[in-house]
Coordinates of C-alpha atoms and ligand atoms in Angstrom, one line a residue:
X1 CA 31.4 -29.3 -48.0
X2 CA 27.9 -29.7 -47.2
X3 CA 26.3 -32.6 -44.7
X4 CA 25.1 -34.3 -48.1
X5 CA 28.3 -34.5 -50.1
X6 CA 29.9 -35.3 -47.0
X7 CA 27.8 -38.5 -46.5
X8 CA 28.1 -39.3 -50.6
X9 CA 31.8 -38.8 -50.4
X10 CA 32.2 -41.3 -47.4
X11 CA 29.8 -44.0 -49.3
X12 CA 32.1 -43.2 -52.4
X13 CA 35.6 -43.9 -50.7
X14 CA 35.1 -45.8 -47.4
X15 CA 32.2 -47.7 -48.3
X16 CA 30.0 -49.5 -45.8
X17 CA 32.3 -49.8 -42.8
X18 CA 32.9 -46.0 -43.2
X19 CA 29.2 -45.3 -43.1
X20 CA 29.1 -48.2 -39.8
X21 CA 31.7 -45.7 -38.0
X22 CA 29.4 -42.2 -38.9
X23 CA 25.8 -44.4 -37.6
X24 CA 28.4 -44.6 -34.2
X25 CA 29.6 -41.5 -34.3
X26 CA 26.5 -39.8 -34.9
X27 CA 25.2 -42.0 -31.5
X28 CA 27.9 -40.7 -29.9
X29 CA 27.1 -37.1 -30.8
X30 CA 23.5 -37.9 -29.8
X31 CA 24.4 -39.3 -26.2
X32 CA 26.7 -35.9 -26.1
X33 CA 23.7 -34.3 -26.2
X34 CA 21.9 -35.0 -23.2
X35 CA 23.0 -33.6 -20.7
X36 CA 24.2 -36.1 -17.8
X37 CA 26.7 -37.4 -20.4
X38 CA 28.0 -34.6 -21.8
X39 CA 28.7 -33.7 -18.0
X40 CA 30.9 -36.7 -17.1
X41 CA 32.5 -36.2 -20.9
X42 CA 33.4 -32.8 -19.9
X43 CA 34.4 -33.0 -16.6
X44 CA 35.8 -36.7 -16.1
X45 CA 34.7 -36.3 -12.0
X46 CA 34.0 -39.7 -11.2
X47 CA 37.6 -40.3 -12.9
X48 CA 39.5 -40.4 -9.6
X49 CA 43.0 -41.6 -10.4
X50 CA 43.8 -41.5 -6.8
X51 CA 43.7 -44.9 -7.1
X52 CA 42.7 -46.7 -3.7
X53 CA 44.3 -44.0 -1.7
X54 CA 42.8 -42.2 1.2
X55 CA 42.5 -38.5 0.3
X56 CA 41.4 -37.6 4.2
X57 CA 45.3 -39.3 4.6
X58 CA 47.4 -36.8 3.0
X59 CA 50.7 -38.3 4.0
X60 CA 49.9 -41.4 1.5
X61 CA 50.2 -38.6 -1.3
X62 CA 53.8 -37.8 -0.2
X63 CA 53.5 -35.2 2.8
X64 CA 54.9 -35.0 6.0
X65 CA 52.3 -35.4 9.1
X66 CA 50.1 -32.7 9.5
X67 CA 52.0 -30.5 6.4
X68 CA 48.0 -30.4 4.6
X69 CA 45.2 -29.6 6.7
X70 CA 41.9 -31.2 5.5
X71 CA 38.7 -29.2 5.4
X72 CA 35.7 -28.3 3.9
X73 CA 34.8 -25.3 2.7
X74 CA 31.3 -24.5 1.7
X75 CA 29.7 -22.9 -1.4
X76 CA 27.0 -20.5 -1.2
X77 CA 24.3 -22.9 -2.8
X78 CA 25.5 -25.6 -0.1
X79 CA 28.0 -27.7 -1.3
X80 CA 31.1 -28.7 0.3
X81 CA 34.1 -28.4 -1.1
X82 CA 36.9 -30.6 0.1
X83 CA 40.2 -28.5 0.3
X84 CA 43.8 -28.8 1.5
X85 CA 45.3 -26.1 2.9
X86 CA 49.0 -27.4 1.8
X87 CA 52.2 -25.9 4.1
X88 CA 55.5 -24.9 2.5
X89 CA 58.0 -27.2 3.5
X90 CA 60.9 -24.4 5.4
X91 CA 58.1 -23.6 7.1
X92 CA 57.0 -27.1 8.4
X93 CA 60.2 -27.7 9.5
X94 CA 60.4 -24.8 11.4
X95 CA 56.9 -25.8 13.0
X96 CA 57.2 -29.5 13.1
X97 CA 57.2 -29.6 16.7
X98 CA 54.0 -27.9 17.0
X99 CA 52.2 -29.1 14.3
X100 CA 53.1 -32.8 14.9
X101 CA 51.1 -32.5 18.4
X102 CA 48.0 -31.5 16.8
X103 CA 45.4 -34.7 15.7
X104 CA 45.3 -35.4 12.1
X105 CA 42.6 -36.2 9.4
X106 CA 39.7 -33.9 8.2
X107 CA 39.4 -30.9 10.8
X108 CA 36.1 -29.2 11.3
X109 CA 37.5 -25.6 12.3
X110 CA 40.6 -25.1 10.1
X111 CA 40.7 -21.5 12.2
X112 CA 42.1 -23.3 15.2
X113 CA 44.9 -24.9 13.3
X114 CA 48.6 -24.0 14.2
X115 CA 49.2 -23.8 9.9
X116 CA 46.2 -21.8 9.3
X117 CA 47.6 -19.7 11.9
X118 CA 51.1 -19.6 10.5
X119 CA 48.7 -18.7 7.5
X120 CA 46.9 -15.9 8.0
X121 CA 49.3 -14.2 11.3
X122 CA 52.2 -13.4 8.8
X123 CA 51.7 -10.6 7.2
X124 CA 54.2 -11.8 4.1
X125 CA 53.0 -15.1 3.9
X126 CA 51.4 -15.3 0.4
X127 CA 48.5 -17.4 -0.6
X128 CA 48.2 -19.7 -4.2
X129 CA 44.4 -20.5 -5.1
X130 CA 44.7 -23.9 -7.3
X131 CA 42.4 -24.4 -9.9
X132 CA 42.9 -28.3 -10.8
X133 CA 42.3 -29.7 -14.8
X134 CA 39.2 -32.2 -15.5
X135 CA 39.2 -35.6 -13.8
X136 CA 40.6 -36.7 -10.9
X137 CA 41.1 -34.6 -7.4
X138 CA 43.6 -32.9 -4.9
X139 CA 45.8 -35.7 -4.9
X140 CA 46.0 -36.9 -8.3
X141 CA 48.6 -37.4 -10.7
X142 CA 51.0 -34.1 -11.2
X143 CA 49.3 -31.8 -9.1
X144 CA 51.2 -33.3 -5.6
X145 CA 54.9 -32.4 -7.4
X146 CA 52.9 -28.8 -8.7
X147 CA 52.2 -27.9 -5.0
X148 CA 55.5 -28.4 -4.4
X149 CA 57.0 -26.4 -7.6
X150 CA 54.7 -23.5 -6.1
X151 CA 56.1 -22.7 -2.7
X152 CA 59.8 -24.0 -4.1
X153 CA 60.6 -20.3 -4.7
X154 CA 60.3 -18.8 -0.9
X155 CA 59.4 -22.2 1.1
X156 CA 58.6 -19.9 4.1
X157 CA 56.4 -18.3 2.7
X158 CA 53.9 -19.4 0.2
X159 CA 51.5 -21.9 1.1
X160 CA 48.7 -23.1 -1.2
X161 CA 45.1 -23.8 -0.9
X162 CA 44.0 -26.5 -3.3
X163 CA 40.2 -28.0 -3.8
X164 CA 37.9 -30.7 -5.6
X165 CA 35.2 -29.0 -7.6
X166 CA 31.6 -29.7 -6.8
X167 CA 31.2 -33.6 -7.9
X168 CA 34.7 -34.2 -7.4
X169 CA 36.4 -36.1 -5.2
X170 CA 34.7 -36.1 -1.7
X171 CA 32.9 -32.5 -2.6
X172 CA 29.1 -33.1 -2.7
X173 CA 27.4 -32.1 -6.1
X174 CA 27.2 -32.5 -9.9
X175 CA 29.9 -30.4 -11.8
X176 CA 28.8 -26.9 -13.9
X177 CA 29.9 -23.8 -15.4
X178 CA 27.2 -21.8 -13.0
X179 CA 28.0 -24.4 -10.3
X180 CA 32.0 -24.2 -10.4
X181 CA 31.9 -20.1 -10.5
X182 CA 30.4 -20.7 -7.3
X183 CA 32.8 -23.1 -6.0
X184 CA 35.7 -20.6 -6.7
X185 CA 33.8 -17.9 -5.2
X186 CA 33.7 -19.9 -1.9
X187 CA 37.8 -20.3 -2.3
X188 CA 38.0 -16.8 -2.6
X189 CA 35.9 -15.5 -0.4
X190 CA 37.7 -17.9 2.4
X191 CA 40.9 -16.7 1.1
X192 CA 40.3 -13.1 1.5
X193 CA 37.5 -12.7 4.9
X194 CA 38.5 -16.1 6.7
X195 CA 42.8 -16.5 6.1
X196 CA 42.8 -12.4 6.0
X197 CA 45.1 -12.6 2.7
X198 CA 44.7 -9.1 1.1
X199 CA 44.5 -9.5 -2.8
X200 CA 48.0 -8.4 -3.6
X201 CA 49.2 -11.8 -1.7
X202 CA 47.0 -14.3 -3.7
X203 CA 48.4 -15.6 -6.8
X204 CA 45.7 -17.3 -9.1
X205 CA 47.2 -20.8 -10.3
X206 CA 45.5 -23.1 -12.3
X207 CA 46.0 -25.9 -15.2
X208 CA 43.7 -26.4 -18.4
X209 CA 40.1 -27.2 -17.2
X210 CA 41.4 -25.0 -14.3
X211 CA 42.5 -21.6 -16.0
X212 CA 38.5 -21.9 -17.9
X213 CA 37.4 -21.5 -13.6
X214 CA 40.2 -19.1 -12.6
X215 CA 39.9 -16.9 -15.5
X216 CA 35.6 -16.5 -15.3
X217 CA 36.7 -15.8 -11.1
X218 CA 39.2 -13.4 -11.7
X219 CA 37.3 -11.5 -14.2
X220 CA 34.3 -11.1 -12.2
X221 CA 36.2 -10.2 -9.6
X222 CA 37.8 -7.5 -11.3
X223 CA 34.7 -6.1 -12.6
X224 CA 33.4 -5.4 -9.0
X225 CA 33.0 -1.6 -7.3
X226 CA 35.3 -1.7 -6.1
X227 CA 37.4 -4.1 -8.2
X228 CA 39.6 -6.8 -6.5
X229 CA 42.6 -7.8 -8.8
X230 CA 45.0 -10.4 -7.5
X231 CA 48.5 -10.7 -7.6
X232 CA 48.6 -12.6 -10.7
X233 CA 47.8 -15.8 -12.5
X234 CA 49.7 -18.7 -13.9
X235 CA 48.0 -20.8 -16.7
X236 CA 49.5 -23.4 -17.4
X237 CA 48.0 -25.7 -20.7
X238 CA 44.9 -23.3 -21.3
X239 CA 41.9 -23.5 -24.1
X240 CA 40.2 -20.9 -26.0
X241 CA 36.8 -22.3 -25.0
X242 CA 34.9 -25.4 -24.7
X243 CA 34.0 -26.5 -27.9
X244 CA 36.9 -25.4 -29.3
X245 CA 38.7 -27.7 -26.9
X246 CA 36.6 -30.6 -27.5
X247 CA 36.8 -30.6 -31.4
X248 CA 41.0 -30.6 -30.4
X249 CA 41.0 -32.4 -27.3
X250 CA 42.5 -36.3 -27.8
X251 CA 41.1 -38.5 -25.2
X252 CA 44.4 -40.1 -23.1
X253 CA 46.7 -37.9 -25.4
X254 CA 45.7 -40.0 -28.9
X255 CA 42.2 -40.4 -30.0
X256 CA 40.7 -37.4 -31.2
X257 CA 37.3 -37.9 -30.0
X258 CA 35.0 -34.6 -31.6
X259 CA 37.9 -33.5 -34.0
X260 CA 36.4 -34.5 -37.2
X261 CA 33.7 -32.2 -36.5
X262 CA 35.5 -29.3 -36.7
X263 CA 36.1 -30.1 -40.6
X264 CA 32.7 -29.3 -41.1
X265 CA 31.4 -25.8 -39.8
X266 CA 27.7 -27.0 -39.6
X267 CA 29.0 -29.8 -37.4
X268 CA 31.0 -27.3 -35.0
X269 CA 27.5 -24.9 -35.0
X270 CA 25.9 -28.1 -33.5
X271 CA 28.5 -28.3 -31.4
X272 CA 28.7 -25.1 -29.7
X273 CA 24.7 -25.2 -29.5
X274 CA 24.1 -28.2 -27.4
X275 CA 27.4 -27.8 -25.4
X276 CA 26.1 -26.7 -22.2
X277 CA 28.6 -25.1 -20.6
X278 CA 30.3 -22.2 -22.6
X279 CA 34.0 -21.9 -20.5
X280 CA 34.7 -19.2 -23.3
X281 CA 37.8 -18.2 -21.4
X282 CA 39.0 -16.3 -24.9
X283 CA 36.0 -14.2 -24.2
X284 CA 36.7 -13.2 -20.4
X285 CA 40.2 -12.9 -20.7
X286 CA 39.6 -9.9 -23.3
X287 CA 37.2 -8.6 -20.4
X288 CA 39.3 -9.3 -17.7
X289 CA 42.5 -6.7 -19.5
X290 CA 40.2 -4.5 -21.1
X291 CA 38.6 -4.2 -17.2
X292 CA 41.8 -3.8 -16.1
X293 CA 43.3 -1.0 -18.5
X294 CA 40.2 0.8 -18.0
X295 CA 40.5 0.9 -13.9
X296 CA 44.0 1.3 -14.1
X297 CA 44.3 -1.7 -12.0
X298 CA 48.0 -3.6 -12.3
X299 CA 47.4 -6.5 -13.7
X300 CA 49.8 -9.7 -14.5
X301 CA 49.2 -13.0 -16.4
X302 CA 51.5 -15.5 -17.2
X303 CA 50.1 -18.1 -20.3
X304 CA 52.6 -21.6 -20.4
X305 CA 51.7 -23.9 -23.0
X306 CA 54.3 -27.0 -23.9
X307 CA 54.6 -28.1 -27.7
X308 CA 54.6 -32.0 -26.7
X309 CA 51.1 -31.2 -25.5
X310 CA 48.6 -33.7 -27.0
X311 CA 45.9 -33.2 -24.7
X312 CA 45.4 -29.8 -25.3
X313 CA 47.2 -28.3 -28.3
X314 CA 49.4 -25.2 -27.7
X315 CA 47.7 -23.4 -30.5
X316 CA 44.8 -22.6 -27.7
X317 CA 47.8 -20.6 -25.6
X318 CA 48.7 -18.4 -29.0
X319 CA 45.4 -17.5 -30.0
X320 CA 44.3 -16.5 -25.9
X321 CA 47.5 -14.3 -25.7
X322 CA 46.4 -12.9 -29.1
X323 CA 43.0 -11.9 -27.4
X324 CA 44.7 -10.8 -23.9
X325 CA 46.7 -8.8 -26.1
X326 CA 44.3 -7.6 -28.5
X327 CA 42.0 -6.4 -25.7
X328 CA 45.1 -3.4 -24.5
X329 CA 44.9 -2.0 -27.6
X330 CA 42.6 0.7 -28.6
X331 CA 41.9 -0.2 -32.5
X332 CA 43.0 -3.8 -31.9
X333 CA 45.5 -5.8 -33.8
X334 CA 45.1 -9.0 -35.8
X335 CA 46.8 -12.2 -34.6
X336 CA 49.1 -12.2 -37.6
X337 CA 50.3 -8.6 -36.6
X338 CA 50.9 -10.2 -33.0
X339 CA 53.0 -12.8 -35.1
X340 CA 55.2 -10.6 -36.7
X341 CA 55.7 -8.7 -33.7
X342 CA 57.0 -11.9 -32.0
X343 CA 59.2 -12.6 -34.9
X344 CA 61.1 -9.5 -33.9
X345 CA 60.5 -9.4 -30.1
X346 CA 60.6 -12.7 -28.4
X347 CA 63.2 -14.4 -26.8
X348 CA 64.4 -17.5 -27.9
X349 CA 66.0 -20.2 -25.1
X350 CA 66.6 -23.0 -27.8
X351 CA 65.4 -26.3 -26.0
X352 CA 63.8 -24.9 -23.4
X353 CA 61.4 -22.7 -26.0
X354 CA 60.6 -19.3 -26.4
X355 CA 58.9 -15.9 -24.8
X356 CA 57.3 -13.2 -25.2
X357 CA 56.1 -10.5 -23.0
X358 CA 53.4 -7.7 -23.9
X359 CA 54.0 -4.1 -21.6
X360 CA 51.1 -2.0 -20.5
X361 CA 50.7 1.2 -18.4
X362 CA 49.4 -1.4 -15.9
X363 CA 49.8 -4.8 -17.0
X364 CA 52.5 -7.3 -18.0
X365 CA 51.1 -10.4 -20.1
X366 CA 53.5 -13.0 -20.8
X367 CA 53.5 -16.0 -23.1
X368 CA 56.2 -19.2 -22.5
X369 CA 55.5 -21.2 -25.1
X370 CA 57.9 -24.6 -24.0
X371 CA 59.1 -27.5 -26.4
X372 CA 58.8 -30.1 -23.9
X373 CA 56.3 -30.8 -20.4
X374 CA 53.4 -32.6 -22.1
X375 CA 50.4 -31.5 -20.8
X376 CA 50.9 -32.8 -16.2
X377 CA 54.5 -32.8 -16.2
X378 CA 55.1 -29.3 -16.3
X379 CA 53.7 -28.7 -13.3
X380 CA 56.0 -30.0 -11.5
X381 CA 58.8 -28.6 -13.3
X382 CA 61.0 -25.2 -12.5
X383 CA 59.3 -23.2 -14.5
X384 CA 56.4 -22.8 -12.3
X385 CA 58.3 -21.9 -9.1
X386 CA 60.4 -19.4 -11.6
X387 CA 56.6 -18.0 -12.9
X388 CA 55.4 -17.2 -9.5
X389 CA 58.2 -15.9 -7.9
X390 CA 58.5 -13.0 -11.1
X391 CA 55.0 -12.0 -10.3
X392 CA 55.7 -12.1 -6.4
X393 CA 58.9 -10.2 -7.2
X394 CA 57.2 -7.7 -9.3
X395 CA 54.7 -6.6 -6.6
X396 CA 57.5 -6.6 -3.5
X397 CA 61.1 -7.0 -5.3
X398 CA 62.0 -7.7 -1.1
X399 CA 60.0 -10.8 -1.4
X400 CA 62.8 -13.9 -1.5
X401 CA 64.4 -16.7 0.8
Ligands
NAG1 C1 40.2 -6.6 -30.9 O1 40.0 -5.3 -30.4 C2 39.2 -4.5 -31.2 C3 39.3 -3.1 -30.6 O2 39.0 -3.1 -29.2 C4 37.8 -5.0 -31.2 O3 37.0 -4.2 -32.0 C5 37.8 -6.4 -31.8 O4 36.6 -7.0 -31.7 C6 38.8 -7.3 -31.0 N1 39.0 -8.6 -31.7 C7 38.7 -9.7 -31.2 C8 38.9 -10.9 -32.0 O5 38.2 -9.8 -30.1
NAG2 C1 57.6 -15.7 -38.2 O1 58.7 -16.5 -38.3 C2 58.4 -17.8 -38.8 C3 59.7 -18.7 -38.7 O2 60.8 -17.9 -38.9 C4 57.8 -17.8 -40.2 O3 57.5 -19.1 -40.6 C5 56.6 -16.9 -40.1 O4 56.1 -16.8 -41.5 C6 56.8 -15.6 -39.5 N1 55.5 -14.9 -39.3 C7 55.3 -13.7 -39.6 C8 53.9 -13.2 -39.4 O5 56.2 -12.9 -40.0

């Protein structure tokens, strides 16, 4: 259907108050278009749902006293980054004592903290970079009962860092794609030359706006000389790529704000023009394997989508394993293929959905597509601790309580 009958059709069966709603929506599309708007419709930053809390007052946000450390960390264009370096809970009770002595609130040299310490002196402690969704910051909403679903598996052992974006929270700056690859960069690179965490103990962990960051990191990581491939990832509720997400994204789970613009293939073109920011995570996540097969680099990456998802539909989890997959093969294989294939070869758990894992020479990518954890609630649920711990495991099968 072209633009033209598209307007004649709409005058023909909706009459005027259908062509009132297109004079808004095309406003709409026009304020999308510049490109201060389009960056607080992307990002949601200044949506803080921490509502009235204190995020230099972890304990409000369910902690004990002096579990999360408060810090900044700082990007390599200048902005600070406001992280928490969260401790597993076996451990903080094994510390209490010492930890409870120490001064609490935002520390300016996390070095000479007794839980970075516990951090970076171990040399089995492992390390979870979290990559938070759009809106909100450390504290908000499911992402306190997901730090705790992280270290749940060995909690003596795996501590998390976690940190607001650039325009987030109390991190200085405007959110962007160029911006935010720097922000990780910073996480990383604090991860590996200031906590001493070797690669092989980091686990990448991150949650739909989040997995669009983690994946752009760990691909450029692994395209290095030398290459530097983590443990693994967890991606929980990820999306093929930005336009793509916003003409299926449904603003609080129910209106579907862009979606009738993916109807119309001129729209969409318009679309993916004046979008600024790309976050073509289908694109880097075919780099990222076909990086990996090529260096013969061991690789694993774990996709969880739920069905109940209405924030971001689970069909964007399907069609990325499709391209992950895709990318190990040498004469590639179409997503219908990959269909049939699951048909014979996944595993079916009834309520609690299905799997499907993909063996390479060097990599394992695995697909849990759930029937129920809406788009947060997952988070927090078992199926995260039981995600990391298989890609701890598979690295160091001595790695448990
Ligand atoms: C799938 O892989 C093949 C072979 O590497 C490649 O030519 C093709 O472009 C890939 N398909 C997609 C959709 O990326
Ligand atoms: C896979 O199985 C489903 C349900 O049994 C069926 O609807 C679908 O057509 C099958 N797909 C392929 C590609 O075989």
């Amino acid at each position: 259907m072209t633009t033209g009958e598209m307007v004649a059709t709409i005058f023909k069966y909706g009459g005027i108050s259908a062509a009132i709603l297109v004079g808004l929506y095309a406003i709409l599309l026009g304020l999308l278009a510049t490109s201060t708007f389009q960056t607080h419709v992307v990002y949601l930053h200044k949506i803080q749902m921490t509502w009235f809390k204190d995020l230099t007052v972890p304990e409000s946000f369910g902690f004990m006293r002096n579990q999360v450390t408060p810090f900044f960390l700082e990007s390599s264009d200048g902005e600070k980054l406001y992280a928490w370096h969260i401790l597993p809970v076996e451990l903080y009770r094994r510390h209490e004592a010492a930890l409870l002595e120490e001064p609490v609130g935002i520390v300016s040299d996390i070095t000479s903290r007794h839980s970075f310490k516990l951090l970076r002196d171990d040399p089995n402690s492992r390390l979870i970079l979290h990559f938070h969704g759009a809106a909100g910051t450390v504290g908000s909403g499911y992402r306190v009962p997901n730090y705790r679903a992280l270290s749940a598996g060995q909690p003596g052992k795996i501590h998390v860092l976690t940190f607001d974006y650039r325009g987030f929270g109390k991190s200085t700056g405007t959110p962007s794609e160029d911006g935010m690859m720097l922000d990780a960069h910073a996480v990383v690179d604090w991860a590996m030359n200031i906590a001493g965490i070797p690669p092989n103990r980091i686990l990448i962990f991150a949650q739909s706006m989040g997995t669009a960051v983690s994946v752009a990191i760990s691909n450029y990581f692994a395209l290095r000389s030398p290459p530097v491939v983590f443990a693994g990832a967890v991606l929980v509720a990820p999306f093929i790529d930005a336009a793509t997400l916003a003409s299926s994204y449904r603003l609080a789970g129910t209106i579907p704000l862009l979606s009738p613009i993916a109807r119309f293939p001129v729209l969409f073109n318009y679309l993916q023009h004046f979008l600024r920011d790309k976050w073509s995570t289908k694109d880097r996540i075919a780099q990222y394997i076909r990086t990996n097969e090529a260096n013969g680099e061991k690789y694993r990456m774990t996709l969880i989508h739920a069905e109940d998802d209405y924030d971001v539909p689970w069909c964007h989890t399907t069609t990325l394993f499709w391209h992950a997959i895709n990318a190990t093969t040498p004469v590639g294989i179409s997503y219908d293929e990959l269909e049939e294939r699951k048909n014979e070869s996944k595993q079916d758990f009834g309520a609690a959905g299905s799997v499907m894992e993909w063996h390479t020479e060097y990599g394992i990518i695995r697909e849990e597509i759930l029937k129920t954890g809406l788009h947060d609630v997952i988070m927090g649920n078992p199926v995260i601790t039981i995600a990391v711990m298989r890609i701890f495991q598979a690295l160091d099968a001595s790695f448990t309580c």
